[in-house]
mmCIF file of C-alpha atoms in Angstrom:
data_model
loop_
_atom_site.group_PDB
_atom_site.id
_atom_site.type_symbol
_atom_site.label_atom_id
_atom_site.label_comp_id
_atom_site.label_asym_id
_atom_site.label_seq_id
_atom_site.Cartn_x
_atom_site.Cartn_y
_atom_site.Cartn_z
ATOM 1 C CA MET A 1 10.564 -10.078 14.904
ATOM 2 C CA LYS A 2 9.215 -6.745 16.170
ATOM 3 C CA ILE A 3 6.753 -5.164 13.730
ATOM 4 C CA LEU A 4 5.100 -1.763 14.051
ATOM 5 C CA LEU A 5 1.944 -0.749 12.179
ATOM 6 C CA ASP A 6 0.889 2.857 11.745
ATOM 7 C CA ALA A 7 -2.864 2.390 12.155
ATOM 8 C CA ARG A 8 -3.871 5.968 12.929
ATOM 9 C CA LEU A 9 -6.456 5.726 10.141
ATOM 10 C CA TYR A 10 -8.177 2.867 11.969
ATOM 11 C CA GLY A 11 -11.970 3.290 11.975
ATOM 12 C CA LEU A 12 -14.911 3.272 9.582
ATOM 13 C CA GLU A 13 -15.007 7.068 9.455
ATOM 14 C CA ASN A 14 -11.865 6.791 7.323
ATOM 15 C CA ALA A 15 -13.705 4.825 4.630
ATOM 16 C CA GLY A 16 -11.596 2.290 2.713
ATOM 17 C CA LEU A 17 -8.381 3.205 4.523
ATOM 18 C CA GLY A 18 -10.097 2.574 7.844
ATOM 19 C CA ARG A 19 -11.496 -0.776 6.728
ATOM 20 C CA TYR A 20 -8.050 -1.806 5.502
ATOM 21 C CA ALA A 21 -6.544 -1.119 8.948
ATOM 22 C CA ILE A 22 -9.392 -2.838 10.823
ATOM 23 C CA ASN A 23 -9.342 -6.027 8.779
ATOM 24 C CA LEU A 24 -5.579 -6.345 8.390
ATOM 25 C CA ILE A 25 -5.012 -6.005 12.144
ATOM 26 C CA ARG A 26 -7.800 -8.448 12.963
ATOM 27 C CA GLU A 27 -6.458 -11.120 10.615
ATOM 28 C CA LEU A 28 -2.788 -10.646 11.553
ATOM 29 C CA GLN A 29 -3.775 -11.194 15.185
ATOM 30 C CA ARG A 30 -5.515 -14.400 14.235
ATOM 31 C CA ILE A 31 -2.798 -15.942 12.069
ATOM 32 C CA ASP A 32 0.455 -14.760 13.685
ATOM 33 C CA LYS A 33 1.194 -15.626 17.316
ATOM 34 C CA LYS A 34 4.960 -15.692 16.780
ATOM 35 C CA ASN A 35 5.982 -12.091 16.044
ATOM 36 C CA ASP A 36 5.591 -9.100 18.338
ATOM 37 C CA TYR A 37 3.472 -6.192 17.112
ATOM 38 C CA ALA A 38 2.927 -2.585 18.115
ATOM 39 C CA VAL A 39 0.108 -0.463 16.700
ATOM 40 C CA LEU A 40 0.086 3.332 16.515
ATOM 41 C CA LEU A 41 -3.429 4.628 17.240
ATOM 42 C CA ARG A 42 -5.317 7.866 17.643
ATOM 43 C CA LYS A 43 -6.971 8.513 20.994
ATOM 44 C CA LYS A 44 -10.460 7.581 19.762
ATOM 45 C CA TYR A 45 -9.641 3.868 19.392
ATOM 46 C CA PHE A 46 -6.776 3.528 21.869
ATOM 47 C CA ASP A 47 -8.875 2.149 24.743
ATOM 48 C CA GLU A 48 -11.531 0.526 22.594
ATOM 49 C CA LEU A 49 -9.322 -1.750 20.475
ATOM 50 C CA LYS A 50 -8.585 -5.110 22.126
ATOM 51 C CA LEU A 51 -5.390 -6.849 21.055
ATOM 52 C CA GLY A 52 -3.720 -10.226 21.613
ATOM 53 C CA ASN A 53 -0.866 -10.990 24.000
ATOM 54 C CA ASN A 54 1.814 -10.415 21.366
ATOM 55 C CA TRP A 55 0.395 -6.994 20.509
ATOM 56 C CA LYS A 56 0.716 -3.618 22.197
ATOM 57 C CA LYS A 57 -0.797 -0.178 21.583
ATOM 58 C CA ILE A 58 1.136 3.066 21.321
ATOM 59 C CA LEU A 59 -0.720 6.364 21.483
ATOM 60 C CA ALA A 60 0.139 8.636 18.548
ATOM 61 C CA ASP A 61 -2.679 11.146 18.497
ATOM 62 C CA PHE A 62 -1.393 13.126 15.533
ATOM 63 C CA ARG A 63 -3.576 14.148 12.635
ATOM 64 C CA HIS A 64 -2.610 12.765 9.252
ATOM 65 C CA TYR A 65 -0.680 15.028 6.897
ATOM 66 C CA SER A 66 0.303 17.263 9.837
ATOM 67 C CA ALA A 67 3.610 18.780 10.946
ATOM 68 C CA LYS A 68 3.411 16.819 14.218
ATOM 69 C CA GLU A 69 3.164 13.599 12.281
ATOM 70 C CA GLN A 70 6.319 14.412 10.379
ATOM 71 C CA LEU A 71 8.301 15.712 13.347
ATOM 72 C CA LEU A 72 7.222 13.591 16.328
ATOM 73 C CA LEU A 73 6.324 10.199 14.881
ATOM 74 C CA PRO A 74 9.921 9.095 14.089
ATOM 75 C CA LYS A 75 10.927 9.316 17.753
ATOM 76 C CA ILE A 76 7.871 7.387 18.929
ATOM 77 C CA ILE A 77 8.611 4.623 16.437
ATOM 78 C CA SER A 78 12.326 4.549 17.302
ATOM 79 C CA ASN A 79 11.522 4.253 21.012
ATOM 80 C CA TYR A 80 9.726 0.984 20.278
ATOM 81 C CA GLY A 81 12.660 -0.222 18.168
ATOM 82 C CA PRO A 82 10.909 -2.311 15.510
ATOM 83 C CA ASP A 83 12.752 -4.518 13.054
ATOM 84 C CA MET A 84 10.452 -2.982 10.474
ATOM 85 C CA ALA A 85 7.446 -0.679 10.265
ATOM 86 C CA HIS A 86 4.403 -0.897 8.028
ATOM 87 C CA PHE A 87 2.798 2.419 7.112
ATOM 88 C CA LEU A 88 -0.743 1.653 5.995
ATOM 89 C CA HIS A 89 -0.896 4.856 3.924
ATOM 90 C CA PHE A 90 1.703 6.829 1.967
ATOM 91 C CA ASN A 91 2.354 9.478 4.656
ATOM 92 C CA VAL A 92 5.665 8.146 5.970
ATOM 93 C CA PRO A 93 7.567 10.757 8.039
ATOM 94 C CA ILE A 94 10.389 12.043 5.860
ATOM 95 C CA PHE A 95 12.816 11.957 8.820
ATOM 96 C CA TYR A 96 12.155 8.315 9.668
ATOM 97 C CA ARG A 97 15.302 6.295 8.988
ATOM 98 C CA GLY A 98 14.191 2.766 9.852
ATOM 99 C CA LYS A 99 13.296 -0.092 7.548
ATOM 100 C CA PHE A 100 9.700 0.063 6.368
ATOM 101 C CA VAL A 101 6.957 -1.224 4.078
ATOM 102 C CA VAL A 102 4.323 1.183 2.766
ATOM 103 C CA THR A 103 0.888 0.523 1.315
ATOM 104 C CA ILE A 104 0.039 2.807 -1.600
ATOM 105 C CA HIS A 105 -3.660 2.463 -2.258
ATOM 106 C CA ASP A 106 -3.781 4.611 -5.399
ATOM 107 C CA LEU A 107 -2.328 7.642 -7.161
ATOM 108 C CA LEU A 108 -5.575 9.575 -7.164
ATOM 109 C CA MET A 109 -4.058 12.707 -5.683
ATOM 110 C CA HIS A 110 -1.507 12.733 -8.470
ATOM 111 C CA LYS A 111 -4.383 13.011 -10.925
ATOM 112 C CA GLU A 112 -6.843 15.174 -9.008
ATOM 113 C CA LYS A 113 -5.648 18.760 -9.166
ATOM 114 C CA GLY A 114 -7.123 22.207 -8.849
ATOM 115 C CA LYS A 115 -9.955 23.960 -7.069
ATOM 116 C CA ARG A 116 -12.517 21.147 -7.246
ATOM 117 C CA SER A 117 -10.241 18.719 -5.419
ATOM 118 C CA THR A 118 -9.729 20.806 -2.277
ATOM 119 C CA THR A 119 -11.513 22.852 0.343
ATOM 120 C CA LEU A 120 -8.414 24.969 1.030
ATOM 121 C CA PRO A 121 -7.572 28.479 -0.183
ATOM 122 C CA ALA A 122 -5.310 28.487 -3.250
ATOM 123 C CA TYR A 123 -2.096 29.361 -1.386
ATOM 124 C CA ALA A 124 -2.671 26.654 1.268
ATOM 125 C CA TYR A 125 -3.580 24.093 -1.383
ATOM 126 C CA HIS A 126 -0.321 24.633 -3.294
ATOM 127 C CA ILE A 127 1.750 24.369 -0.094
ATOM 128 C CA LYS A 128 -0.053 21.182 0.910
ATOM 129 C CA ARG A 129 0.309 19.689 -2.571
ATOM 130 C CA ALA A 130 4.067 20.360 -2.587
ATOM 131 C CA GLY A 131 4.340 18.623 0.785
ATOM 132 C CA TYR A 132 2.251 15.733 -0.453
ATOM 133 C CA LYS A 133 4.469 15.187 -3.485
ATOM 134 C CA LEU A 134 7.626 15.269 -1.338
ATOM 135 C CA VAL A 135 6.293 12.810 1.251
ATOM 136 C CA PHE A 136 4.895 10.473 -1.401
ATOM 137 C CA HIS A 137 8.112 10.522 -3.439
ATOM 138 C CA ARG A 138 10.324 9.741 -0.438
ATOM 139 C CA ALA A 139 8.005 6.969 0.727
ATOM 140 C CA ALA A 140 8.025 5.297 -2.697
ATOM 141 C CA LYS A 141 11.783 5.612 -3.123
ATOM 142 C CA ARG A 142 12.899 4.643 0.392
ATOM 143 C CA ALA A 143 10.478 1.786 1.141
ATOM 144 C CA SER A 144 11.941 -1.707 1.219
ATOM 145 C CA GLN A 145 8.688 -2.979 -0.283
ATOM 146 C CA ILE A 146 5.538 -1.299 -1.573
ATOM 147 C CA ILE A 147 2.175 -3.030 -1.221
ATOM 148 C CA VAL A 148 -0.547 -2.047 -3.722
ATOM 149 C CA PRO A 149 -4.114 -3.398 -4.040
ATOM 150 C CA SER A 150 -4.195 -4.047 -7.792
ATOM 151 C CA ASN A 151 -2.061 -4.597 -10.873
ATOM 152 C CA ASP A 152 -3.448 -1.342 -12.229
ATOM 153 C CA VAL A 153 -1.976 0.631 -9.319
ATOM 154 C CA ALA A 154 1.251 -1.374 -9.516
ATOM 155 C CA SER A 155 1.752 -0.332 -13.142
ATOM 156 C CA GLU A 156 1.115 3.315 -12.269
ATOM 157 C CA VAL A 157 3.515 3.334 -9.298
ATOM 158 C CA ILE A 158 6.288 1.554 -11.198
ATOM 159 C CA SER A 159 5.932 3.894 -14.170
ATOM 160 C CA TYR A 160 5.595 7.141 -12.206
ATOM 161 C CA TYR A 161 8.511 6.507 -9.830
ATOM 162 C CA HIS A 162 10.691 4.422 -12.179
ATOM 163 C CA LEU A 163 10.822 1.459 -9.808
ATOM 164 C CA GLY A 164 11.778 -2.138 -10.346
ATOM 165 C CA ALA A 165 8.834 -4.527 -10.496
ATOM 166 C CA ASP A 166 10.338 -6.627 -7.670
ATOM 167 C CA LYS A 167 9.853 -3.735 -5.235
ATOM 168 C CA VAL A 168 6.078 -3.609 -5.702
ATOM 169 C CA ARG A 169 3.841 -6.387 -4.386
ATOM 170 C CA VAL A 170 0.198 -6.673 -5.434
ATOM 171 C CA ILE A 171 -1.975 -7.877 -2.552
ATOM 172 C CA TYR A 172 -5.711 -7.870 -3.123
ATOM 173 C CA GLU A 173 -7.991 -6.756 -0.326
ATOM 174 C CA GLY A 174 -10.861 -8.832 1.070
ATOM 175 C CA VAL A 175 -14.573 -8.661 1.736
ATOM 176 C CA ASP A 176 -15.465 -7.520 5.244
ATOM 177 C CA PRO A 177 -17.440 -10.355 6.885
ATOM 178 C CA ARG A 178 -19.125 -7.911 9.288
ATOM 179 C CA ILE A 179 -21.202 -6.381 6.492
ATOM 180 C CA SER A 180 -24.362 -8.439 6.760
ATOM 181 C CA VAL A 181 -28.059 -8.138 6.024
ATOM 182 C CA ASN A 182 -30.514 -7.204 8.757
ATOM 183 C CA ARG A 183 -33.625 -9.385 8.866
ATOM 184 C CA TYR A 184 -35.685 -6.321 9.613
ATOM 185 C CA VAL A 185 -35.515 -4.652 6.200
ATOM 186 C CA ALA A 186 -38.715 -2.660 6.701
ATOM 187 C CA LYS A 187 -37.366 -1.221 9.948
ATOM 188 C CA ALA A 188 -34.186 -0.010 8.215
ATOM 189 C CA LEU A 189 -36.119 1.498 5.310
ATOM 190 C CA THR A 190 -38.424 3.306 7.716
ATOM 191 C CA LYS A 191 -35.543 4.583 9.812
ATOM 192 C CA PHE A 192 -33.985 6.251 6.771
ATOM 193 C CA SER A 193 -37.317 7.308 5.217
ATOM 194 C CA LEU A 194 -36.784 5.263 2.067
ATOM 195 C CA ASP A 195 -40.198 4.923 0.469
ATOM 196 C CA ARG A 196 -38.948 4.800 -3.146
ATOM 197 C CA GLN A 197 -36.769 2.367 -5.060
ATOM 198 C CA TYR A 198 -33.153 3.440 -5.202
ATOM 199 C CA PHE A 199 -29.714 2.883 -6.621
ATOM 200 C CA MET A 200 -26.965 3.175 -4.030
ATOM 201 C CA TYR A 201 -23.403 4.371 -3.620
ATOM 202 C CA ALA A 202 -21.264 4.243 -0.438
ATOM 203 C CA GLY A 203 -17.943 6.001 0.045
ATOM 204 C CA ASN A 204 -16.319 9.390 -0.266
ATOM 205 C CA VAL A 205 -17.788 11.893 -2.702
ATOM 206 C CA PHE A 206 -14.602 13.505 -3.957
ATOM 207 C CA PRO A 207 -14.779 14.857 -7.541
ATOM 208 C CA HIS A 208 -13.272 11.733 -9.126
ATOM 209 C CA LYS A 209 -16.110 9.662 -7.664
ATOM 210 C CA ASN A 210 -18.297 11.204 -10.383
ATOM 211 C CA ILE A 211 -21.521 11.089 -8.387
ATOM 212 C CA GLU A 212 -23.033 14.075 -10.218
ATOM 213 C CA ARG A 213 -23.238 12.150 -13.495
ATOM 214 C CA ALA A 214 -24.866 9.199 -11.747
ATOM 215 C CA LEU A 215 -27.408 11.562 -10.208
ATOM 216 C CA GLU A 216 -28.169 13.122 -13.582
ATOM 217 C CA ALA A 217 -28.634 9.644 -15.035
ATOM 218 C CA VAL A 218 -30.961 8.381 -12.299
ATOM 219 C CA SER A 219 -33.178 11.447 -12.651
ATOM 220 C CA LEU A 220 -33.989 10.451 -16.230
ATOM 221 C CA ILE A 221 -35.053 6.825 -15.813
ATOM 222 C CA LYS A 222 -38.275 5.103 -14.805
ATOM 223 C CA THR A 223 -38.955 1.926 -12.862
ATOM 224 C CA LYS A 224 -41.447 -0.677 -14.069
ATOM 225 C CA GLU A 225 -44.074 1.190 -12.060
ATOM 226 C CA GLY A 226 -43.327 4.352 -14.038
ATOM 227 C CA LYS A 227 -41.649 6.122 -11.111
ATOM 228 C CA THR A 228 -38.208 7.725 -10.975
ATOM 229 C CA PRO A 229 -35.920 6.065 -8.404
ATOM 230 C CA ILE A 230 -33.512 8.007 -6.211
ATOM 231 C CA LEU A 231 -29.771 7.847 -5.702
ATOM 232 C CA LEU A 232 -28.930 6.935 -2.107
ATOM 233 C CA VAL A 233 -25.442 8.082 -1.116
ATOM 234 C CA ILE A 234 -23.859 6.833 2.111
ATOM 235 C CA THR A 235 -20.987 9.170 2.964
ATOM 236 C CA LYS A 236 -19.614 11.068 5.916
ATOM 237 C CA GLU A 237 -20.683 14.670 6.241
ATOM 238 C CA SER A 238 -18.057 16.903 4.680
ATOM 239 C CA GLU A 239 -17.540 19.929 2.501
ATOM 240 C CA PHE A 240 -17.671 17.593 -0.500
ATOM 241 C CA SER A 241 -21.052 16.149 0.509
ATOM 242 C CA LYS A 242 -22.359 19.709 0.873
ATOM 243 C CA ARG A 243 -21.029 20.496 -2.603
ATOM 244 C CA LEU A 244 -22.830 17.446 -3.967
ATOM 245 C CA MET A 245 -26.144 18.639 -2.582
ATOM 246 C CA SER A 246 -25.505 22.161 -3.872
ATOM 247 C CA THR A 247 -24.807 20.725 -7.322
ATOM 248 C CA ALA A 248 -28.036 18.726 -7.152
ATOM 249 C CA ILE A 249 -29.990 21.877 -6.290
ATOM 250 C CA ARG A 250 -28.351 23.734 -9.184
ATOM 251 C CA MET A 251 -29.167 20.847 -11.547
ATOM 252 C CA ARG A 252 -32.690 20.651 -10.096
ATOM 253 C CA THR A 253 -32.183 16.984 -9.252
ATOM 254 C CA GLU A 254 -32.190 17.291 -5.452
ATOM 255 C CA GLU A 255 -35.464 15.363 -5.172
ATOM 256 C CA PHE A 256 -33.630 12.319 -6.575
ATOM 257 C CA LEU A 257 -30.733 12.489 -4.087
ATOM 258 C CA LYS A 258 -30.691 11.251 -0.506
ATOM 259 C CA ILE A 259 -27.498 11.487 1.568
ATOM 260 C CA ILE A 260 -27.092 9.492 4.785
ATOM 261 C CA SER A 261 -23.993 10.088 6.881
ATOM 262 C CA GLN A 262 -24.154 7.434 9.610
ATOM 263 C CA VAL A 263 -25.043 3.753 9.241
ATOM 264 C CA SER A 264 -23.917 0.572 10.975
ATOM 265 C CA ASP A 265 -22.361 -2.274 8.986
ATOM 266 C CA GLU A 266 -25.604 -4.236 9.349
ATOM 267 C CA GLU A 267 -27.654 -1.285 8.095
ATOM 268 C CA LEU A 268 -25.198 -0.783 5.233
ATOM 269 C CA GLY A 269 -25.631 -4.397 4.155
ATOM 270 C CA THR A 270 -29.393 -4.148 4.397
ATOM 271 C CA LEU A 271 -29.511 -0.977 2.311
ATOM 272 C CA MET A 272 -27.234 -2.557 -0.306
ATOM 273 C CA LYS A 273 -29.310 -5.734 -0.478
ATOM 274 C CA ASN A 274 -32.571 -3.827 -0.886
ATOM 275 C CA SER A 275 -31.270 -1.505 -3.621
ATOM 276 C CA LEU A 276 -31.877 -1.836 -7.340
ATOM 277 C CA GLY A 277 -28.105 -1.955 -7.652
ATOM 278 C CA PHE A 278 -24.870 -0.570 -6.240
ATOM 279 C CA ILE A 279 -23.431 2.020 -8.610
ATOM 280 C CA PHE A 280 -19.716 2.837 -8.739
ATOM 281 C CA PRO A 281 -19.189 5.646 -11.296
ATOM 282 C CA SER A 282 -15.588 6.536 -10.367
ATOM 283 C CA LEU A 283 -13.177 7.876 -12.948
ATOM 284 C CA SER A 284 -10.248 6.292 -11.111
ATOM 285 C CA GLU A 285 -9.841 3.825 -8.216
ATOM 286 C CA GLY A 286 -7.191 1.749 -6.528
ATOM 287 C CA PHE A 287 -9.250 -1.369 -5.919
ATOM 288 C CA GLY A 288 -13.042 -0.980 -5.631
ATOM 289 C CA LEU A 289 -13.810 -2.641 -2.306
ATOM 290 C CA PRO A 290 -17.399 -1.332 -1.852
ATOM 291 C CA GLY A 291 -18.452 -3.002 -5.079
ATOM 292 C CA LEU A 292 -17.143 -6.371 -3.901
ATOM 293 C CA GLU A 293 -18.878 -5.949 -0.559
ATOM 294 C CA ALA A 294 -22.154 -5.199 -2.319
ATOM 295 C CA MET A 295 -21.685 -8.193 -4.608
ATOM 296 C CA SER A 296 -20.963 -10.482 -1.646
ATOM 297 C CA ILE A 297 -24.351 -9.878 -0.025
ATOM 298 C CA GLY A 298 -26.322 -10.286 -3.233
ATOM 299 C CA THR A 299 -26.493 -6.904 -4.928
ATOM 300 C CA LEU A 300 -26.032 -6.146 -8.616
ATOM 301 C CA VAL A 301 -23.028 -3.898 -9.247
ATOM 302 C CA LEU A 302 -22.929 -1.228 -11.952
ATOM 303 C CA ALA A 303 -19.386 0.033 -12.490
ATOM 304 C CA SER A 304 -17.281 2.340 -14.599
ATOM 305 C CA ASP A 305 -15.542 0.628 -17.477
ATOM 306 C CA ILE A 306 -12.022 1.357 -16.217
ATOM 307 C CA PRO A 307 -9.064 -1.071 -16.048
ATOM 308 C CA VAL A 308 -9.037 -1.600 -12.274
ATOM 309 C CA PHE A 309 -12.709 -2.589 -12.143
ATOM 310 C CA ARG A 310 -12.250 -4.970 -15.064
ATOM 311 C CA GLU A 311 -9.314 -6.471 -13.134
ATOM 312 C CA ILE A 312 -11.159 -6.857 -9.832
ATOM 313 C CA TYR A 313 -14.778 -7.534 -10.848
ATOM 314 C CA LYS A 314 -14.107 -9.450 -14.097
ATOM 315 C CA ASP A 315 -17.474 -10.141 -15.799
ATOM 316 C CA ASN A 316 -19.485 -9.736 -12.604
ATOM 317 C CA ALA A 317 -20.426 -6.078 -13.029
ATOM 318 C CA ILE A 318 -22.564 -4.171 -15.515
ATOM 319 C CA TYR A 319 -20.174 -1.676 -17.080
ATOM 320 C CA PHE A 320 -20.727 1.822 -18.435
ATOM 321 C CA ASN A 321 -18.740 4.763 -19.770
ATOM 322 C CA PRO A 322 -18.315 7.005 -16.677
ATOM 323 C CA TYR A 323 -17.880 10.126 -18.810
ATOM 324 C CA ASP A 324 -21.243 9.681 -20.522
ATOM 325 C CA PHE A 325 -24.339 10.046 -18.358
ATOM 326 C CA SER A 326 -26.455 8.399 -21.078
ATOM 327 C CA SER A 327 -24.273 5.295 -20.777
ATOM 328 C CA ILE A 328 -24.742 5.343 -17.002
ATOM 329 C CA ARG A 329 -28.484 5.758 -17.516
ATOM 330 C CA GLY A 330 -28.464 2.828 -19.942
ATOM 331 C CA SER A 331 -26.849 0.522 -17.387
ATOM 332 C CA MET A 332 -29.438 1.546 -14.780
ATOM 333 C CA GLN A 333 -32.277 0.887 -17.216
ATOM 334 C CA THR A 334 -30.740 -2.506 -18.015
ATOM 335 C CA VAL A 335 -30.951 -3.408 -14.319
ATOM 336 C CA ILE A 336 -34.540 -2.197 -14.035
ATOM 337 C CA ASP A 337 -35.629 -4.110 -17.149
ATOM 338 C CA MET A 338 -33.714 -7.294 -16.259
ATOM 339 C CA LYS A 339 -35.793 -10.456 -16.008
ATOM 340 C CA GLU A 340 -35.996 -11.926 -12.516
ATOM 341 C CA GLY A 341 -34.245 -15.135 -13.568
ATOM 342 C CA ASP A 342 -31.326 -13.240 -15.079
ATOM 343 C CA ARG A 343 -31.086 -11.047 -11.984
ATOM 344 C CA LYS A 344 -30.957 -14.053 -9.644
ATOM 345 C CA ARG A 345 -28.331 -15.756 -11.821
ATOM 346 C CA ARG A 346 -26.059 -12.698 -11.886
ATOM 347 C CA ILE A 347 -26.414 -12.186 -8.132
ATOM 348 C CA SER A 348 -25.589 -15.851 -7.438
ATOM 349 C CA GLU A 349 -22.525 -15.757 -9.704
ATOM 350 C CA GLY A 350 -21.343 -12.522 -8.078
ATOM 351 C CA LYS A 351 -21.617 -13.940 -4.549
ATOM 352 C CA LYS A 352 -19.604 -17.010 -5.531
ATOM 353 C CA PHE A 353 -17.013 -14.832 -7.263
ATOM 354 C CA THR A 354 -16.314 -12.672 -4.179
ATOM 355 C CA LYS A 355 -15.242 -15.710 -2.150
ATOM 356 C CA ARG A 356 -11.837 -15.481 -3.847
ATOM 357 C CA TYR A 357 -11.198 -12.233 -1.940
ATOM 358 C CA SER A 358 -10.566 -12.657 1.793
ATOM 359 C CA TRP A 359 -8.782 -10.604 4.444
ATOM 360 C CA GLU A 360 -7.061 -13.753 5.659
ATOM 361 C CA LYS A 361 -5.364 -14.047 2.254
ATOM 362 C CA THR A 362 -4.473 -10.347 2.478
ATOM 363 C CA ALA A 363 -2.911 -10.809 5.921
ATOM 364 C CA ARG A 364 -0.948 -13.933 4.973
ATOM 365 C CA ALA A 365 0.488 -12.264 1.880
ATOM 366 C CA THR A 366 1.331 -9.159 3.916
ATOM 367 C CA LEU A 367 3.097 -11.265 6.552
ATOM 368 C CA LYS A 368 5.269 -12.763 3.809
ATOM 369 C CA VAL A 369 6.269 -9.216 2.816
ATOM 370 C CA TYR A 370 7.235 -8.506 6.444
ATOM 371 C CA GLU A 371 9.388 -11.645 6.565
ATOM 372 C CA LYS A 372 11.086 -10.737 3.305
ATOM 373 C CA THR A 373 11.731 -7.161 4.465
ATOM 374 C CA ALA A 374 13.109 -7.916 7.940
#
């Protein structure tokens, strides 16, 4: 069977989407020596990515959500002649006529509307949103199978697009084994000028991530030493990260916010491990991978009390109402006041719990979808 993967979002700079591509490709290479694969890549990773003998790379240096993607990608895919294609994100070219599987990570853009959710002028935003809705609708309707990361997203997709449940397959994601803890904690803390205790968040800072409320909450608590901790945010530099800092300045909480834009996986793990806790205040998510990664290396996770987090984290997170900063503050204070024995027990239980999520399981379940589709 000839399988093509659109992996143009490969790379850590693409946050969760990038990690999904990296780990799925790595594990498919490891478990499947029988089928032939082709991977569409941007120029940045075309030479760098090493693949097995039954894999080949195809250069498709087109920006996501672009006209070139829609117009030129179908021909590139057809020239390879796959039995099926897997689009790792919803942006399937509307003129592509082949058999395909699509991964829909969430319906966040269906919910996030208006000025706060974009950096574009109003007229451009409305044009882009109309295009988004068209592409998303055709992808959902025409796909042979839809992969989603949680039952919560599955319910939303089935309801929104009036699909049969047999068309949507829930496949949980895994914990990235490359996120580890550096032995040289002091060196990492010095490098990033972290001389205060901190809560931490890693990921995009779009409006639905709700970081402003977490910042407001952290500014009003005290550690056992009577000091106010900071909120450490690991995110790529963007218009949204600039907005976050501007909001902090307006709220007069900028002294409690530190934004870092570039860290290695080892540094990320070290910063997570050394934090008071990893906070995930999102109003909506598709899965919640960063929280699992934090849990896997021994970090307490504080999370919004929303259905998807209850589904994925079970009882292994400290939950709060994401719309109420006092509830967020209360969960932070709970972590600070927690007895050392209770903290160690929760961390140990969380690490054991995350072992149920692996990228090998993700890849094997995905391969079964390919076999069913072709």
